[in-house]
CSV table of C-alpha atoms in Angstrom, one decimal:
chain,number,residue,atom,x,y,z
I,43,UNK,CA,160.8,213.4,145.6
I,44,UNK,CA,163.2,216.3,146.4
I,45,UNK,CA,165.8,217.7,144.3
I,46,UNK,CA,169.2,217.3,145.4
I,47,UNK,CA,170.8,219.7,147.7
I,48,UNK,CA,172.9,222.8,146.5
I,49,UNK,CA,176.0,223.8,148.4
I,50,UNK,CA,174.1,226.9,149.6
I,51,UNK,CA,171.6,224.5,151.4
I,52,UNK,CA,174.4,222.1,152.9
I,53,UNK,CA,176.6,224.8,154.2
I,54,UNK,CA,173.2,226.8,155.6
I,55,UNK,CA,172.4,222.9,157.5
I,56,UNK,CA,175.7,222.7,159.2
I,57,UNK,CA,176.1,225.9,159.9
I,58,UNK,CA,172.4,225.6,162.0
I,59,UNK,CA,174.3,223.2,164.2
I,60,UNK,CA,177.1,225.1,164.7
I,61,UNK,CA,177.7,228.0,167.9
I,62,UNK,CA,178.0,231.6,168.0
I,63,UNK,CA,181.4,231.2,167.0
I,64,UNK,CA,180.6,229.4,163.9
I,65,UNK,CA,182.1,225.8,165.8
I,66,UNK,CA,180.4,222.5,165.2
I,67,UNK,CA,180.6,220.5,168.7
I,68,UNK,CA,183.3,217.3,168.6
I,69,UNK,CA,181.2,214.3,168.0
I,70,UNK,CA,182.8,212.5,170.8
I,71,UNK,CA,181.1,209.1,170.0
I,72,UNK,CA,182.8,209.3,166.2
I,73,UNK,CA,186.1,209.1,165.8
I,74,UNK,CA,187.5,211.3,168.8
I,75,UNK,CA,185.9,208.9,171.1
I,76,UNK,CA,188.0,205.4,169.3
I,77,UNK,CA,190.8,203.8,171.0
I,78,UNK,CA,193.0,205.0,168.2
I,79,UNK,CA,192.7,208.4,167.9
I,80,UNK,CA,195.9,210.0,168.6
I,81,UNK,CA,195.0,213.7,170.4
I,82,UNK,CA,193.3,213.7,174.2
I,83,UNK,CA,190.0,215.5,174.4
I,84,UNK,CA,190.7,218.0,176.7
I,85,UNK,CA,190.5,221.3,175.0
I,86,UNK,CA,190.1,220.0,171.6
I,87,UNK,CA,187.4,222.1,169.5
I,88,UNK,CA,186.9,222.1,165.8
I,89,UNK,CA,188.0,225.3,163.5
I,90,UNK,CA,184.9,227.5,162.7
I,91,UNK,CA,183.3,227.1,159.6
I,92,UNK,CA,184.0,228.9,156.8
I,93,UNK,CA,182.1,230.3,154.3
I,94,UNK,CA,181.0,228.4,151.1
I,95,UNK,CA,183.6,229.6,148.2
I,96,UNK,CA,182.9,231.4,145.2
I,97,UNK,CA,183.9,228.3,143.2
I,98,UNK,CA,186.3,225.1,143.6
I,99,UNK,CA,189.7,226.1,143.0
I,100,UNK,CA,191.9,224.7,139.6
I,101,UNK,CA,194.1,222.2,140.8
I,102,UNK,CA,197.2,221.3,138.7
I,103,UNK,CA,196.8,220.0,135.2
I,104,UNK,CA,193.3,220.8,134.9
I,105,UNK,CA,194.2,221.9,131.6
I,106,UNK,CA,195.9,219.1,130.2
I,107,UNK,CA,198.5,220.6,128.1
I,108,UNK,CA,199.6,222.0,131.2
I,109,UNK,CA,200.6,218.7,133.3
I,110,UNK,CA,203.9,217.6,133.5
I,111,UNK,CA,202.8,214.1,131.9
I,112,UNK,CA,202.5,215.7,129.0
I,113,UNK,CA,206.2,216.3,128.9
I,114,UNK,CA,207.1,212.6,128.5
I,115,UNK,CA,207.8,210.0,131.3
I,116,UNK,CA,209.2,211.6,134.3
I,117,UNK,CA,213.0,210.8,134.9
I,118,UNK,CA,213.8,208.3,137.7
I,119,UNK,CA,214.9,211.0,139.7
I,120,UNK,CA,218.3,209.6,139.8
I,121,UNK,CA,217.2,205.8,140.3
I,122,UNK,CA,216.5,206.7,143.9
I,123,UNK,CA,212.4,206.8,144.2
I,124,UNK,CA,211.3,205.1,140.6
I,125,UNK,CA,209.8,201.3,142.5
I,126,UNK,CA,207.7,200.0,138.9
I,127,UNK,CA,207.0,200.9,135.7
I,128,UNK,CA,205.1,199.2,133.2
I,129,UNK,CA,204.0,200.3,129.6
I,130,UNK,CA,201.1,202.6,131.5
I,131,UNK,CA,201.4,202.5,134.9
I,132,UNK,CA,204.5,204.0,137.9
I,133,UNK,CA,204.7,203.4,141.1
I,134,UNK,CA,206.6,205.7,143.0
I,135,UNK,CA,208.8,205.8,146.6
I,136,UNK,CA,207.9,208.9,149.1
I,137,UNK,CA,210.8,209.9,150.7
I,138,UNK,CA,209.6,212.4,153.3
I,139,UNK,CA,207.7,209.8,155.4
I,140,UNK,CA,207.5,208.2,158.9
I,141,UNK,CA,205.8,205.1,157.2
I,142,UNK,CA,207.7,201.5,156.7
I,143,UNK,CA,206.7,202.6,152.9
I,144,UNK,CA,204.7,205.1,151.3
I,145,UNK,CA,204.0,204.8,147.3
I,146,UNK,CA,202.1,206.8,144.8
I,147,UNK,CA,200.6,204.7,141.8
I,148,UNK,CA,199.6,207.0,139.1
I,149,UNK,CA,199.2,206.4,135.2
I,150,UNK,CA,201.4,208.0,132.2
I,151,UNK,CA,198.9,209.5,130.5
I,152,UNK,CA,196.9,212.0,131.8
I,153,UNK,CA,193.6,211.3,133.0
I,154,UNK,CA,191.8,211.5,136.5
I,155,UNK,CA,189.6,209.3,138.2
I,156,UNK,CA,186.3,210.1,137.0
I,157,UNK,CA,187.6,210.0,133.2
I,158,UNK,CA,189.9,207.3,133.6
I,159,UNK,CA,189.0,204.9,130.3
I,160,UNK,CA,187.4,201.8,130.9
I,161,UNK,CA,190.3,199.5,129.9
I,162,UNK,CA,192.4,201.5,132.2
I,163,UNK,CA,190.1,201.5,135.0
I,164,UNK,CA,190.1,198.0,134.7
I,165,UNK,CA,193.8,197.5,134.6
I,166,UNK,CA,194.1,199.9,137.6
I,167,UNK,CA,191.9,197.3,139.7
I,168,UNK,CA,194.5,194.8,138.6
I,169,UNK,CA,197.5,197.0,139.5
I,170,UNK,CA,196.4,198.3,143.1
I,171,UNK,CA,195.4,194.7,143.9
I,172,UNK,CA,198.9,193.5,143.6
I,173,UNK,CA,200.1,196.5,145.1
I,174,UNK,CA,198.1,195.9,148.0
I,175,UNK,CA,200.0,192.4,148.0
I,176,UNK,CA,202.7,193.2,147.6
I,177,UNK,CA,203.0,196.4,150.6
I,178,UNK,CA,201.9,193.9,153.0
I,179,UNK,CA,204.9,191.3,152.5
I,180,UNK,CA,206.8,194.4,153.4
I,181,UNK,CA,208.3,192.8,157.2
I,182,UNK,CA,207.4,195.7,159.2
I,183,UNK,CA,204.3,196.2,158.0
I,184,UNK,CA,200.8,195.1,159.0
I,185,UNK,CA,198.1,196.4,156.7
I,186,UNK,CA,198.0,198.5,153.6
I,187,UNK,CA,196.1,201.6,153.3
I,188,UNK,CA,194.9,203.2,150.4
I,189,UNK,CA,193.0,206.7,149.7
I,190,UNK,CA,192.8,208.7,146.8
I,191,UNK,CA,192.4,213.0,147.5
I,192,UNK,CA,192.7,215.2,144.1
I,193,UNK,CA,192.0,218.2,145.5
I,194,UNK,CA,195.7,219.7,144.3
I,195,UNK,CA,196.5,217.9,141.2
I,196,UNK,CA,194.3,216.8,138.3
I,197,UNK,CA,196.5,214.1,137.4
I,198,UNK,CA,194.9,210.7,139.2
I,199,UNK,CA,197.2,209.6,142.2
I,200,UNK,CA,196.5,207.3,144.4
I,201,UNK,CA,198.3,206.9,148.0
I,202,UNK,CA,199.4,203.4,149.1
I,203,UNK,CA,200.3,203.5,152.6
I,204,UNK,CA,202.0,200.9,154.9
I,205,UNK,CA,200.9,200.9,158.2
I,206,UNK,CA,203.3,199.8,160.7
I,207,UNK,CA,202.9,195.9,161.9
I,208,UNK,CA,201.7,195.4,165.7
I,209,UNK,CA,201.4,199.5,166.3
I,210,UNK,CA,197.6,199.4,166.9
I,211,UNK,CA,197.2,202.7,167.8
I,212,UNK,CA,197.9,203.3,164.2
I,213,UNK,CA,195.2,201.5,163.3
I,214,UNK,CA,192.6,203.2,160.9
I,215,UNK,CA,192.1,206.7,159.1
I,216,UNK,CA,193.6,208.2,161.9
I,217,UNK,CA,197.8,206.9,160.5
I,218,UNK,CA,198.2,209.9,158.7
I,219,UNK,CA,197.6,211.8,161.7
I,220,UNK,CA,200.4,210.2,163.7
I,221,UNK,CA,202.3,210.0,160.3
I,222,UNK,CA,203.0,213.6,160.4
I,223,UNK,CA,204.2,213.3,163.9
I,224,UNK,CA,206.5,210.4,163.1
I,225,UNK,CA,210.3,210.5,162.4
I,226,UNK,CA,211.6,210.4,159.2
I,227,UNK,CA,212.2,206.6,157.4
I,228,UNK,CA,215.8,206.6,156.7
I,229,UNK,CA,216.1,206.6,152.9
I,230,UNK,CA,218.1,203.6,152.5
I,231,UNK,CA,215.6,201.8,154.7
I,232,UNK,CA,212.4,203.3,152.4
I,233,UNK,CA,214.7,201.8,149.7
I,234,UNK,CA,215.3,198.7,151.2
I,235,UNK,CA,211.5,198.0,151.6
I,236,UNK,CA,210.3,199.4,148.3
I,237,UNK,CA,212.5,196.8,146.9
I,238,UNK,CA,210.0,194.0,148.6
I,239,UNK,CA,207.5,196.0,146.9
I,240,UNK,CA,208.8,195.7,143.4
I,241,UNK,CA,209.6,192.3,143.4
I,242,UNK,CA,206.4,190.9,144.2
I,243,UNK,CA,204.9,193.4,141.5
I,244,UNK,CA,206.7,191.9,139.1
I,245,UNK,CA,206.2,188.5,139.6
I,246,UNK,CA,202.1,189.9,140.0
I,247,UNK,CA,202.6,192.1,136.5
I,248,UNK,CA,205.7,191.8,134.8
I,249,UNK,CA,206.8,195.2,134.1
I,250,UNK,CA,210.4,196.9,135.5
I,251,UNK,CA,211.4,197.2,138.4
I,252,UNK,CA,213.2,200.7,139.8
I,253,UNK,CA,217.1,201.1,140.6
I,254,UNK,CA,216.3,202.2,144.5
I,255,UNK,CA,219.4,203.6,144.4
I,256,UNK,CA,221.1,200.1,144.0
């Protein structure tokens, strides 16, 4: 039985496959080669690869005095983005998006993922469920989304994303690509939609609901 690999002996196995220029080759039959994938093939190529880092980089709040949670709950930035609150838990409203609706659940206190307690970790399960729900009664959705990254901030945050309804090229992990290329959501529309969101969170959770700018 073999120990497990370092990141010296991952980077040194990808980099075998890669070219003289330190390029990996586009794996065509992946992703590239779906129906959904949003860029043509001709004269794509992938970015040389790096070298490994010295070490992985502090993200914000990594020291937890230091996160902004610590400052007390977060205003409602003017009653314009705040969708639901309970006693633990926020949800809030993106508002640079080309999404239907784009949320961000993340707890009061501070904690990531991998520390997260166990009676929060099980209340979370409750939470995105319903948020799930409730995203997809959103009209001009079709499916939610959901990914979590945590490579800039220590404080867990998880991405709820509405993909658009009957758009199947934005099918799949490739909807934040086209999201970027998207226009913008009019606010008052993002509001308008949120709104949807909230109400069937609380009749799923109790909990408040956000202004939306109403």
């Amino acid at each position: 039985m073999r120990d497990p690999e370092t990141p010296e002996e991952y980077h040194a196995r990808i980099a075998a496959a890669a070219d003289a220029e330190g390029r990996l080759p586009v794996a065509v039959e992946e992703m590239p080669g779906w129906d959904i994938f949003p860029y043509e093939l001709d004269g794509l190529r992938l970015k040389p690869l790096q070298p490994l880092a010295d070490e992985e980089p502090p993200r914000r709040g990594e020291v937890a005095a230091d996160c902004p949670c610590t400052q007390g709950p977060p205003p409602e930035d003017d009653g314009r983005t705040r969708v639901w609150t309970n006693e633990r838990w926020r949800v809030d409203l993106a508002t640079d998006t080309g999404l239907p609706v784009q949320l961000m659940l993340m707890p009061f206190e501070h904690h990531d993922l991998p520390t997260l307690p166990r009676d929060l970790a099980a209340e979370m399960g409750q939470v995105l469920v319903a948020l799930a729900d409730a995203v997809e009664h959103v009209p001009s959705v079709g499916r939610v989304q959901v990914a979590k990254y945590g490579d800039g901030g220590a404080h867990l945050h998880w991405f709820v994303l509405g993909r658009p309804a009957r758009l199947l090229q934005f099918r799949g992990s490739p909807l934040l690509d086209w999201e970027e290329n998207l226009p913008r959501v009019p606010l008052e529309v993002l509001q308008a939609n949120a709104r949807v969101v909230a109400e069937r969170l609380v009749v799923h959770l109790g909990g408040v609901p956000g202004a939306l700018g109403a």
